[in-house]
Coordinates of C-alpha atoms in Angstrom, one line a residue:
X1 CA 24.0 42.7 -178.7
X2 CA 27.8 41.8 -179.5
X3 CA 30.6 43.2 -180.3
X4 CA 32.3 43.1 -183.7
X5 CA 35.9 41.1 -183.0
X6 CA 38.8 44.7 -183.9
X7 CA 41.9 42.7 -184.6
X8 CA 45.3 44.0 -184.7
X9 CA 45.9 47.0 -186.7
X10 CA 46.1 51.2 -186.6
X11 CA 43.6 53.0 -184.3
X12 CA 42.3 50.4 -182.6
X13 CA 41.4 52.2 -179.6
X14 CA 39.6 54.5 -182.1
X15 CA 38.2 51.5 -183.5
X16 CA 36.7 50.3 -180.3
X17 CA 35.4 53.6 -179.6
X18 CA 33.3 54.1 -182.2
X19 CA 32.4 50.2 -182.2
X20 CA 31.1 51.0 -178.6
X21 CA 29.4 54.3 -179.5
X22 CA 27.1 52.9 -182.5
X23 CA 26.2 49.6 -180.4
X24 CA 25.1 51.8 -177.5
X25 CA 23.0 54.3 -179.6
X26 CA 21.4 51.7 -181.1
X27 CA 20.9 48.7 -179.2
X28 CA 20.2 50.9 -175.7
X29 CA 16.5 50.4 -174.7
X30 CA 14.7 53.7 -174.5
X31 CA 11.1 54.0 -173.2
X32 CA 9.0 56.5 -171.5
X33 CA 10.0 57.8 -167.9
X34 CA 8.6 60.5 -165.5
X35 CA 10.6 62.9 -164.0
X36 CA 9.6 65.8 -161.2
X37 CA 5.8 65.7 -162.7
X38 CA 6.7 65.8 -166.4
X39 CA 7.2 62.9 -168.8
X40 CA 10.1 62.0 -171.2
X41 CA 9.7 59.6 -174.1
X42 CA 12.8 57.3 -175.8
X43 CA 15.3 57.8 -172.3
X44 CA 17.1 55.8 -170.1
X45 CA 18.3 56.1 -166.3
X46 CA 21.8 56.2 -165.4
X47 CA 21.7 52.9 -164.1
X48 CA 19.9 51.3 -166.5
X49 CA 22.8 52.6 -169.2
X50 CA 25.2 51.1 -166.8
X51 CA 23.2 47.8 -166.6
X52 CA 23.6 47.6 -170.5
X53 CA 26.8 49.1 -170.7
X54 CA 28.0 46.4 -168.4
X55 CA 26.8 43.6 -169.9
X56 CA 27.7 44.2 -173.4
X57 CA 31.0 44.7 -172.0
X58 CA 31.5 41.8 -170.4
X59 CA 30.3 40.1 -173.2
X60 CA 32.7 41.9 -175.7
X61 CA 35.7 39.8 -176.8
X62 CA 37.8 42.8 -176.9
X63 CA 37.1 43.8 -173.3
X64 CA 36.8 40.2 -171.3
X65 CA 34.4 39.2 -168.3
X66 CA 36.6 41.2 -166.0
X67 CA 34.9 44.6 -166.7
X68 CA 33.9 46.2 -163.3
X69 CA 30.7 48.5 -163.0
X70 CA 32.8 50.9 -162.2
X71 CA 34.7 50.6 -165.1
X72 CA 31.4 50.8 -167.3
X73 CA 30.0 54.3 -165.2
X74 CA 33.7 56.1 -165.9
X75 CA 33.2 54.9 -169.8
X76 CA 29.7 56.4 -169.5
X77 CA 31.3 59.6 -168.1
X78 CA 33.8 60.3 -170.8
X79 CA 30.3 59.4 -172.9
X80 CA 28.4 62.1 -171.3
X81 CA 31.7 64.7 -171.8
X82 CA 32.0 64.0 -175.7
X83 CA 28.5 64.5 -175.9
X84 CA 27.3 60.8 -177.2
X85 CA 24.6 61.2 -174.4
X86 CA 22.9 63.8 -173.1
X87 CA 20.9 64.4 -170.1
X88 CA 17.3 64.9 -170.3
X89 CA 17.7 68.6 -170.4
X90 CA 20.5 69.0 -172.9
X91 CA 23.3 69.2 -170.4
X92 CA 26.6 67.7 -171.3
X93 CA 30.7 68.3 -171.6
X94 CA 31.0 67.1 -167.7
X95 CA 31.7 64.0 -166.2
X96 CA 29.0 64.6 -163.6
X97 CA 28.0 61.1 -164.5
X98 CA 26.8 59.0 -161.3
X99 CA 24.8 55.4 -161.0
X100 CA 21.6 56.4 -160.2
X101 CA 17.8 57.7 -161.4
X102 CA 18.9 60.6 -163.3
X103 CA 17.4 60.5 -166.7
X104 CA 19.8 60.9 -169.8
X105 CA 18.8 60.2 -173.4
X106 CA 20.7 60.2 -176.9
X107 CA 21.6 63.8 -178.9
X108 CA 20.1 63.9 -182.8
X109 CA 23.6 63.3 -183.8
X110 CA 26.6 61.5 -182.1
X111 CA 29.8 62.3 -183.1
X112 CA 32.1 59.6 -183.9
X113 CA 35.6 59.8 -183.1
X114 CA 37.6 60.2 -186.5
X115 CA 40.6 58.7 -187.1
X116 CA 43.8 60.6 -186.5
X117 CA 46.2 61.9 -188.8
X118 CA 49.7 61.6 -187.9
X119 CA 52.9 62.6 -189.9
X120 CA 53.5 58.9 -191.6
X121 CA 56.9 57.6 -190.4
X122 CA 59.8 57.9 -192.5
X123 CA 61.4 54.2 -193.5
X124 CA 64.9 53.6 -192.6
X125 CA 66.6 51.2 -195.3
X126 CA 68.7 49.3 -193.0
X127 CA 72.1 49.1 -195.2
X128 CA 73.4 45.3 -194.2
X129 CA 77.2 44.6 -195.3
X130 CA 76.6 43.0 -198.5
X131 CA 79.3 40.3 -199.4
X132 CA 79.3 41.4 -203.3
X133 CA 79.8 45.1 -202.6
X134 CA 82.7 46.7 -203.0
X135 CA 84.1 48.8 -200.6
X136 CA 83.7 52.7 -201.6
X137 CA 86.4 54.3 -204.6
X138 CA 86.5 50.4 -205.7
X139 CA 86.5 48.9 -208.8
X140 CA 85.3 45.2 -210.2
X141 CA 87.2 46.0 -213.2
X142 CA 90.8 44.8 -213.3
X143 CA 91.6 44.0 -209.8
X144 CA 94.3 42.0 -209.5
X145 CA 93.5 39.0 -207.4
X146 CA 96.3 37.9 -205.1
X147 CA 98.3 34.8 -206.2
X148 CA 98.0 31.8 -203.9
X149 CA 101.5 30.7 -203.0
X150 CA 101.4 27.3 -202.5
X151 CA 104.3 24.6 -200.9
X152 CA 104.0 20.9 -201.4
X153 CA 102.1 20.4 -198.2
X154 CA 99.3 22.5 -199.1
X155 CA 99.1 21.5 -202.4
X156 CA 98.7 17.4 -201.0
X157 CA 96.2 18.8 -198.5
X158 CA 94.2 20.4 -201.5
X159 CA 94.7 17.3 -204.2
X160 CA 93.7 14.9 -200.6
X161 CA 90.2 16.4 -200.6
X162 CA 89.2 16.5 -204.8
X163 CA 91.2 16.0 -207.6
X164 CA 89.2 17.1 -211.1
X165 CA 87.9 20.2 -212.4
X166 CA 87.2 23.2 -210.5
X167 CA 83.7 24.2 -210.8
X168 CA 83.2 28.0 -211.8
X169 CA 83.4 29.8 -208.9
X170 CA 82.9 34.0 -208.2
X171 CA 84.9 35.5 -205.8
X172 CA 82.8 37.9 -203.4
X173 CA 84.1 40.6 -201.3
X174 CA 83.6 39.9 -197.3
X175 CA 83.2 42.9 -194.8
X176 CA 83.5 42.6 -191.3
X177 CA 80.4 43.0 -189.5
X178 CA 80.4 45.4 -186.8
X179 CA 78.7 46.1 -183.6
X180 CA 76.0 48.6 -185.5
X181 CA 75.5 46.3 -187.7
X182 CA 74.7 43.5 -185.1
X183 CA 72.2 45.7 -183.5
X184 CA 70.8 46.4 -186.5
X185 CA 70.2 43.1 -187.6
X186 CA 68.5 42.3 -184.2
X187 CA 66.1 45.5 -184.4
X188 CA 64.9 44.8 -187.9
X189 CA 64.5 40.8 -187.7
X190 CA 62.4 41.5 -184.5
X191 CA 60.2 44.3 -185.6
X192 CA 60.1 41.9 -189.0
X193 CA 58.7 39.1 -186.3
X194 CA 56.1 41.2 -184.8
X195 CA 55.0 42.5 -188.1
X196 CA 54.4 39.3 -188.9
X197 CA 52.6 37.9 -186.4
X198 CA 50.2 41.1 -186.1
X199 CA 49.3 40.6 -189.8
X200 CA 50.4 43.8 -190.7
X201 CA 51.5 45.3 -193.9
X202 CA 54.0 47.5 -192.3
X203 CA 53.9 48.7 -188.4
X204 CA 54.1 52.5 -189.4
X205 CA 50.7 53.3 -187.7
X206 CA 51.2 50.9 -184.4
X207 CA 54.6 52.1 -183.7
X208 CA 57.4 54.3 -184.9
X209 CA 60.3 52.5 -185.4
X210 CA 63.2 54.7 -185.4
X211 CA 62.5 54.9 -181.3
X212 CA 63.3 51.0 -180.9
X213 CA 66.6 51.0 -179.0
X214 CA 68.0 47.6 -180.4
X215 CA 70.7 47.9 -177.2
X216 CA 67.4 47.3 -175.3
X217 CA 66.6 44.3 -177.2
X218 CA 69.7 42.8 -176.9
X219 CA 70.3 43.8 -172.9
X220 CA 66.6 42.0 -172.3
X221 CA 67.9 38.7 -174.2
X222 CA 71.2 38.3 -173.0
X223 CA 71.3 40.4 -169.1
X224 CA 69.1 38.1 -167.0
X225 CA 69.2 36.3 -164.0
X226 CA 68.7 32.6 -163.4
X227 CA 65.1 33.4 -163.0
X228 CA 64.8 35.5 -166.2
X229 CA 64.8 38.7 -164.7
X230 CA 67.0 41.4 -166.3
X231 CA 69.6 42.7 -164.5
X232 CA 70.2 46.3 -165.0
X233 CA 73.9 48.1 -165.6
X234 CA 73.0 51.3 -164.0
X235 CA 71.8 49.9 -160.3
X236 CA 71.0 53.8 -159.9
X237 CA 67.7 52.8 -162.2
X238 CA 67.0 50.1 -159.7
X239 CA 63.6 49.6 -157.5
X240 CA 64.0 51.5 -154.1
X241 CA 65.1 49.2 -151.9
X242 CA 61.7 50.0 -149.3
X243 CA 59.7 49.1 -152.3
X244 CA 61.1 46.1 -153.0
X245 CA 60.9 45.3 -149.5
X246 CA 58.0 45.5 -149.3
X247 CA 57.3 43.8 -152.3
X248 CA 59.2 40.6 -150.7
X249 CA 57.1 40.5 -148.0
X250 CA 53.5 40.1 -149.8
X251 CA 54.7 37.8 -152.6
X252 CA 56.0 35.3 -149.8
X253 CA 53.3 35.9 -147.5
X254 CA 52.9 34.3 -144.9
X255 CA 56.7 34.0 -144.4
X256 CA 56.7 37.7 -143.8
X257 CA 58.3 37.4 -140.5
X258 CA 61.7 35.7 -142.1
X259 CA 62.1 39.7 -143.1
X260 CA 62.0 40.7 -138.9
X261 CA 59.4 43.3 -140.0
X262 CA 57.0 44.9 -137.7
X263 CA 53.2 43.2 -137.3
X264 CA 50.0 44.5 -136.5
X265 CA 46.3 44.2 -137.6
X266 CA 46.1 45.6 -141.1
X267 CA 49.6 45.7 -141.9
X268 CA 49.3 44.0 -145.2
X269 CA 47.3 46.9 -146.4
X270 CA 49.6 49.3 -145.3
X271 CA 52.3 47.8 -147.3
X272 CA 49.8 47.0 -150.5
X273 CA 49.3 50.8 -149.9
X274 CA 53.2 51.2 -150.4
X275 CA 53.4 49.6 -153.2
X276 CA 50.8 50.9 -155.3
X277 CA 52.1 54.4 -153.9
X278 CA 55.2 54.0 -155.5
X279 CA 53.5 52.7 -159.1
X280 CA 51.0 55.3 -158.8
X281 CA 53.5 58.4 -159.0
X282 CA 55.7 56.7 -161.8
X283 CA 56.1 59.4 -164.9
X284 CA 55.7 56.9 -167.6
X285 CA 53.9 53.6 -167.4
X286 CA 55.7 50.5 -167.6
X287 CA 54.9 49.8 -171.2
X288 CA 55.8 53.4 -172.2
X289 CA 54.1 55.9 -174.1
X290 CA 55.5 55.2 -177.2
X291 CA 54.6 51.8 -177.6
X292 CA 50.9 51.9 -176.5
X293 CA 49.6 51.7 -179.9
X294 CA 51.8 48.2 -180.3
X295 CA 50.0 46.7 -177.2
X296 CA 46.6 47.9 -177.7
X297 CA 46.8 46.0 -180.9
X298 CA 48.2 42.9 -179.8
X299 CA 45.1 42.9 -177.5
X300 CA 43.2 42.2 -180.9
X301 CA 44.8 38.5 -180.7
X302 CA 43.9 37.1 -177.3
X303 CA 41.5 34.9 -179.2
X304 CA 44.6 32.9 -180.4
X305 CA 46.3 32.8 -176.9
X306 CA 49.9 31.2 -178.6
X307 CA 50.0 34.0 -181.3
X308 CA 49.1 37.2 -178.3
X309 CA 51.8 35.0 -175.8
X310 CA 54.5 35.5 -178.9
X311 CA 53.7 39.0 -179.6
X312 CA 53.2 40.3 -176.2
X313 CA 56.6 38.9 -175.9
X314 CA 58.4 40.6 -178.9
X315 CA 56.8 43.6 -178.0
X316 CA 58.4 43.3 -174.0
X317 CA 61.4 43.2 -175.4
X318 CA 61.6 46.6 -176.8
X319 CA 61.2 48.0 -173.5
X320 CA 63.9 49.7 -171.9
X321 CA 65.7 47.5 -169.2
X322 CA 64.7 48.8 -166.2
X323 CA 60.7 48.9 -167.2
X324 CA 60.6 45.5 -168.3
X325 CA 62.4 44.6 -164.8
X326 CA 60.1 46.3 -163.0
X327 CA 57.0 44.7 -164.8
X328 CA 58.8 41.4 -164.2
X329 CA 58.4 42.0 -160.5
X330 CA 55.8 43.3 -160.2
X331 CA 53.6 40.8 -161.9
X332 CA 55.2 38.2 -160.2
X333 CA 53.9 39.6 -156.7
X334 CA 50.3 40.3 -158.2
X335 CA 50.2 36.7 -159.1
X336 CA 51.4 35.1 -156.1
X337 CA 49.5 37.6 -154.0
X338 CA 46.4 36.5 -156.4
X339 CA 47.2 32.3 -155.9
X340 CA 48.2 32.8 -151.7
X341 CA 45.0 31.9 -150.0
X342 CA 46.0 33.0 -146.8
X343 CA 46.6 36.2 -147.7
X344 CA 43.7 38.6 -145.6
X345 CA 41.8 40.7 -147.9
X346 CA 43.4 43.5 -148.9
X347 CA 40.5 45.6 -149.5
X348 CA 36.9 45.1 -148.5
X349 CA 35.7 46.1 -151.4
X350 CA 37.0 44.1 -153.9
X351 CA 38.4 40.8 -154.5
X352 CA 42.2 40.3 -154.6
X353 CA 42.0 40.0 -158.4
X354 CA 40.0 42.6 -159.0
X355 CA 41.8 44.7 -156.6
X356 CA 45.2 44.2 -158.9
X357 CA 43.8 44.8 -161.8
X358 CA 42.4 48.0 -161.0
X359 CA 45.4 49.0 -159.1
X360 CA 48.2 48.7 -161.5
X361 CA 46.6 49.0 -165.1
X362 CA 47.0 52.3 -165.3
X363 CA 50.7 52.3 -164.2
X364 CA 51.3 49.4 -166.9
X365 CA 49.8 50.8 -169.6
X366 CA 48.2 54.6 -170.8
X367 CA 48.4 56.7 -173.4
X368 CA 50.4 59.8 -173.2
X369 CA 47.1 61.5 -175.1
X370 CA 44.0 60.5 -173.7
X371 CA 42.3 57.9 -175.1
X372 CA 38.9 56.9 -173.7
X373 CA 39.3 53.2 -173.2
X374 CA 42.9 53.5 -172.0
X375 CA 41.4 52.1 -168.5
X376 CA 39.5 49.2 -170.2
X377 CA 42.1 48.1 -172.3
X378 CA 44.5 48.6 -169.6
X379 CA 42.8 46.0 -167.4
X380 CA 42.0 43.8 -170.3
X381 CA 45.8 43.3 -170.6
X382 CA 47.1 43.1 -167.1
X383 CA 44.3 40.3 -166.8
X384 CA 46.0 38.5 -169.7
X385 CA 49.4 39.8 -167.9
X386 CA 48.6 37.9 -164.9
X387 CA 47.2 34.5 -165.9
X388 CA 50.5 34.1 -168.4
X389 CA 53.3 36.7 -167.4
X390 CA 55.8 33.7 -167.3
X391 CA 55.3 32.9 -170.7
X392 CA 55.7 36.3 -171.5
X393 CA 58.0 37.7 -169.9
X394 CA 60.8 35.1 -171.4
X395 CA 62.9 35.8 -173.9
X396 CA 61.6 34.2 -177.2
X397 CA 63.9 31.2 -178.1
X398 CA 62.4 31.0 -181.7
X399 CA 63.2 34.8 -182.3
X400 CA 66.9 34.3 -179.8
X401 CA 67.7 31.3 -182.5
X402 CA 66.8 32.5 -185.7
X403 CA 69.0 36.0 -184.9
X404 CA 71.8 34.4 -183.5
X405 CA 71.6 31.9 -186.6
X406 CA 71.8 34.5 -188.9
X407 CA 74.4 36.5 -187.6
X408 CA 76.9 33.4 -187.1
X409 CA 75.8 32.7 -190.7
X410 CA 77.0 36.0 -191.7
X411 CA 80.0 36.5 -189.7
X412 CA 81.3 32.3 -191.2
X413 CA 80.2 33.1 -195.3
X414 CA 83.3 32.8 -197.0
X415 CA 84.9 31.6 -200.4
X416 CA 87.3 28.9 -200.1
X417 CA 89.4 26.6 -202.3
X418 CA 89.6 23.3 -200.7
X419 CA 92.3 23.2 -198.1
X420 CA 93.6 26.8 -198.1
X421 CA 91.2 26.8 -194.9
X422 CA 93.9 24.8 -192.9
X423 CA 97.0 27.0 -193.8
X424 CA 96.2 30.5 -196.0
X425 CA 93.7 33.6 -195.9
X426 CA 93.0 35.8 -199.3
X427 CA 92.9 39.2 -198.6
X428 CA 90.1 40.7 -199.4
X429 CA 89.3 42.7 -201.9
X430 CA 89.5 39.6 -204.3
X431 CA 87.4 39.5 -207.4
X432 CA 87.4 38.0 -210.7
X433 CA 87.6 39.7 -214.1
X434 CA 85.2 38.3 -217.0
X435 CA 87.8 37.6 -220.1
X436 CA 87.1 35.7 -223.2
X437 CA 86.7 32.2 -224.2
X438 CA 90.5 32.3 -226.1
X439 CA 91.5 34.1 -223.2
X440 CA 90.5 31.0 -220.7
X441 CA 91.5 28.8 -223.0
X442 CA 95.0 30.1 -223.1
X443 CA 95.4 31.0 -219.1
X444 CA 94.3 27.2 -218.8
X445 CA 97.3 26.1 -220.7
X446 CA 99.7 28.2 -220.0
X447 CA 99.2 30.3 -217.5
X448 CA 99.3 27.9 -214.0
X449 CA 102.4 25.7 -215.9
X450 CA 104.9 27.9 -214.0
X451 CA 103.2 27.8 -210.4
X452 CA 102.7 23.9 -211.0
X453 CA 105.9 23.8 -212.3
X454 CA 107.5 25.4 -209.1
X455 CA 105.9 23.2 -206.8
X456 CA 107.0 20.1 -208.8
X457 CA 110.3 21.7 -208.0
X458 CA 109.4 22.4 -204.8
X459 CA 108.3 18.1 -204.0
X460 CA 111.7 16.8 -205.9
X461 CA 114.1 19.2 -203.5
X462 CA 112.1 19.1 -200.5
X463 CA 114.7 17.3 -198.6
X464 CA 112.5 16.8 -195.3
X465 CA 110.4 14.0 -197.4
X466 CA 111.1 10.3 -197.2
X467 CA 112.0 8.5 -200.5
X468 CA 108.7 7.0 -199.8
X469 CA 106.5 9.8 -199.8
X470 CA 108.2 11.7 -202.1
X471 CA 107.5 9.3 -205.0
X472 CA 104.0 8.8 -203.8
X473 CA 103.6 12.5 -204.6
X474 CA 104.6 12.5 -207.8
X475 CA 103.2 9.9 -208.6
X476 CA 99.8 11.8 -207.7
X477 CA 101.2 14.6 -209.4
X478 CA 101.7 12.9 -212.4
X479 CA 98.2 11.5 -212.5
X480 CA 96.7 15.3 -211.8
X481 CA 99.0 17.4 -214.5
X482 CA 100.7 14.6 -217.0
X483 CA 101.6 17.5 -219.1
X484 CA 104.1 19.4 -216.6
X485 CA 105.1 16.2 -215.1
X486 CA 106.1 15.3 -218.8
X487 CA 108.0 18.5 -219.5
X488 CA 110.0 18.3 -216.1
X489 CA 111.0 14.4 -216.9
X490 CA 110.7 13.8 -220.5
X491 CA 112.6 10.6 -220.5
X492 CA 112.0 7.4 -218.1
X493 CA 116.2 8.1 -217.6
X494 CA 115.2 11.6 -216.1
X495 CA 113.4 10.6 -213.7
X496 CA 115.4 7.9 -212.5
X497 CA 118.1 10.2 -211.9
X498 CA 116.0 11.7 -209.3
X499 CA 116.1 8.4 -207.4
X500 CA 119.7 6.2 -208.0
X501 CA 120.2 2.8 -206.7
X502 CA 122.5 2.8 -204.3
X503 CA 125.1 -0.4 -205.1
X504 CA 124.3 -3.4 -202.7
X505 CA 127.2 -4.1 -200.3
X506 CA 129.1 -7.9 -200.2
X507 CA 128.5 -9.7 -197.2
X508 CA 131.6 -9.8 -195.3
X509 CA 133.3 -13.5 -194.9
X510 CA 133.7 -14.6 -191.4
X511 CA 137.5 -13.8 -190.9
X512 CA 138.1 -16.4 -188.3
X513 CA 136.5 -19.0 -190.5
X514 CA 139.5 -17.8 -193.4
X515 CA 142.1 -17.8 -190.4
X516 CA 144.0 -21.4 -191.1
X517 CA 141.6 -22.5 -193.3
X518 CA 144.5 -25.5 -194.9
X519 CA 145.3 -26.6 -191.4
X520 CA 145.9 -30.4 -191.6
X521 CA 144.3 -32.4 -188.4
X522 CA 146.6 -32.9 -185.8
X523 CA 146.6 -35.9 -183.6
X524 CA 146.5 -35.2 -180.0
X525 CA 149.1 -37.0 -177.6
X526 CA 147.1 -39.6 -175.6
X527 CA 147.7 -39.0 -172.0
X528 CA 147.0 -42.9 -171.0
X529 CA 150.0 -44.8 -169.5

């Protein structure tokens, strides 16, 4: 009696169903009962199919320990409407289906739910900006590539870094990327991460892409609080203020009388009651419509908790803004509400756990059609919600780093020649022609002798250069082009034109040493008497 592991894929609620169905019809004891006088061979009561129905439930991997016997009778219901049981007089197509003596047995046949056939979803090739195309009515052929005009200063920055050959290089033309395309880039690389994880060959069948909002992905990465909860634009989309009030008051029980709020006996249940109230009457669940088939198949991964955490993640992040705030919330009360001890019981019924569970699965998760495990499903994820909602309810830093990696990747790509990054930009479009061997050949001699030539010209009259670093240039130049350097100053004579001794000036002779310089000594008069 155990259920077959449905892993992530297409129709897995289907999956389940009919996994369900063929272990019930033929693993369900049936024996002889007695009924009003008459007897009945190969039925079962209506509790003893909840019993079973329980336990192989709770069992299942795909359903979790936290089934409830309620749970189990309204699965038996939707049993006894679709006709997989039958009572013991033929009777079926209600949900008239209650826990107790009331004998039911199994029709000849049981229909199986088939799979269902939905229009396949068209692929949209997301165009990126391509650094080798063109841009439209252009031509690779014969575009003229914009000369680099280049002074001494940029030329000794260049020669600074490498002096030798220039590999070959191919000139690639660079768009800008815009806004759309950003958005872009984060829809499909995120959807590409949560095909990936799921195993899938393509996420047609679990969700149609073309309805992912990529402005939602990137409000629900980069819009948060200091606590990681998003913060919404529109604060006309924002929790009622009474709600979240109340919500306050439950998650930080038993500080509930910092909020000067009203007490009596019982009023934590009236503001539970509040709560669920307003969850209870919302028009879409949480998790939305459209993206019920992407949950219910991450479901088929909580045996590898780390793999479900990551994918429940990427798949919260394609909810719109104010749903995933909301969620944020409200599993945060349900789990300190869950961990407070000294909160009174909210219901006699059930345990505060339990009580959660059953409260707000439906308003986190349904599908718009109905499907008939939507409530078990439902719980099994909210269970999984609760016990790691702050894991996944984060933003993804492996997913937030490889995007933002890859657009700053795109956005820096560029072609350079080393040092025209410190002083000049080529305008784009710049390409490269193919031309022949001769043709190189020929261009390489004679076709860059005039620019070097120029900025020879350019060091030798640059008047703002020292003697000094003037000659050390040259002297690199002549060491990187002997050839032009040779043409410009054929003779030694030449180029010591460029720099002339200057004549060195006599020392002047000390004019008062030259003043009487034939003076003969003269004798002093002697003043003795």
């Amino acid at each position: 009696m155990e259920h077959r592991i449905v892993g992530p894929g297409p129709y897995r609620a289907t999956k389940l169903w009919n996994e369900t169905v063929e272990l019930f019809r033929t693993k369900m004891p049936l024996r002889k009962h007695r009924c009003r006088f008459k007897s009945y061979e190969r039925c079962f009561t209506a509790a003893e199919a909840v019993d079973w129905l329980h336990e192989l439930l709770r069992r299942s991997q795909n359903f979790g320990p936290e089934v409830t016997r309620k749970q189990t009778v309204q699965l038996l219901k939707k049993f006894l409407k679709n006709h997989v049981i039958e009572d013991i007089k033929g009777k079926w197509g209600q949900e008239d289906f209650e826990d107790n003596r009331h004998l039911y047995r199994f029709p000849p046949s049981s229909p199986l739910r088939p799979y269902p056939k939905r229009p396949p979803y068209q692929k949209d090739v997301i165009k990126f900006p391509e650094w080798n195309d063109p841009p439209p009515g252009t031509s690779q052929e014969n575009i003229p590539v914009r000369p680099v005009v280049m002074n001494s200063e940029m030329w000794y920055k260049r020669h600074s870094i490498a002096i030798g050959e220039v590999p070959a290089c191919r000139l690639v033309h660079r768009r800008q990327l815009t806004e759309a395309n950003v958005e872009e880039i984060w829809k499909t690389m995120t959807l590409s991460y949560l095909q990936k994880i799921l195993g899938l060959d393509s996420l047609e069948e679990v969700l149609d892409v073309k309805l992912v909002n990529s402005k939602f992905i990137i409000h629900n990465v980069y819009s948060v609080s200091k606590q990681g909860v998003v913060i919404l634009d529109d604060k006309s989309k924002e929790l009622p203020h009474w709600v979240l009030s109340a919500m306050k008051c439950l998650a930080n029980w038993p500080n509930c009388s910092d909020l000067k709020q009203p007490m009596y006996l019982g009023f934590e249940k009236d503001v539970f009651k509040t709560i669920a109230d307003y969850y209870g009457h919302l028009k879409e669940p949480l998790l939305t419509f459209q993206l019920f088939d992407a949950f219910v198949s991450v479901l088929g991964l909580l045996q590898k908790e780390e793999m479900a955490i990551e994918a429940f993640q990427i798949c919260c992040l394609l909810l719109p803004p104010e749903n995933r705030r909301k969620l944020q919330l409200l599993m945060r009360m349900m789990a300190r509400i869950c961990l407070n001890k000294e909160m009174p019981p909210l219901c006699d019924g059930f345990g505060t756990r339990t009580l959660m569970v059953q409260t707000f699965s439906h308003c986190i998760l349904c599908s718009k059609d109905e499907v008939d495990l939507d409530d078990l499903l439902a719980a099994r994820l909210v269970t999984f919600l609760m016990d790691n909602y702050q894991e996944i309810l984060k933003v993804p830093l492996a997913l937030q780093t490889s995007i933002e990696e890859r657009v700053a990747h795109l956005r820096r790509v560029q072609i350079k020649y080393p040092g025209a990054d410190m002083d000049i930009t080529l305008s784009a479009p710049s390409f490269c022609r193919q031309i022949s061997p001769e043709e190189f050949e020929y261009q390489r001699a004679y076709g860059s002798q005039e620019p070097l030539a120029a900025l020879l010209e350019e060091v030798i009259t640059d008047a703002k250069l020292s003697s000094k670093e003037k000659k050390k240039k040259l002297k690199q130049f002549q060491k990187s082009y002997p050839e032009v350097y040779q043409e410009r100053f054929p003779t030694p004579e030449s180029e010591a034109l460029l720099f002339p001794e200057k004549p060195k000036a006599k020392p002047q002779l000390l004019m008062w040493a030259l003043k009487n310089p034939f003076q003969p000594f003269q004798r002093t008069r002697s003043f003795r008497m």
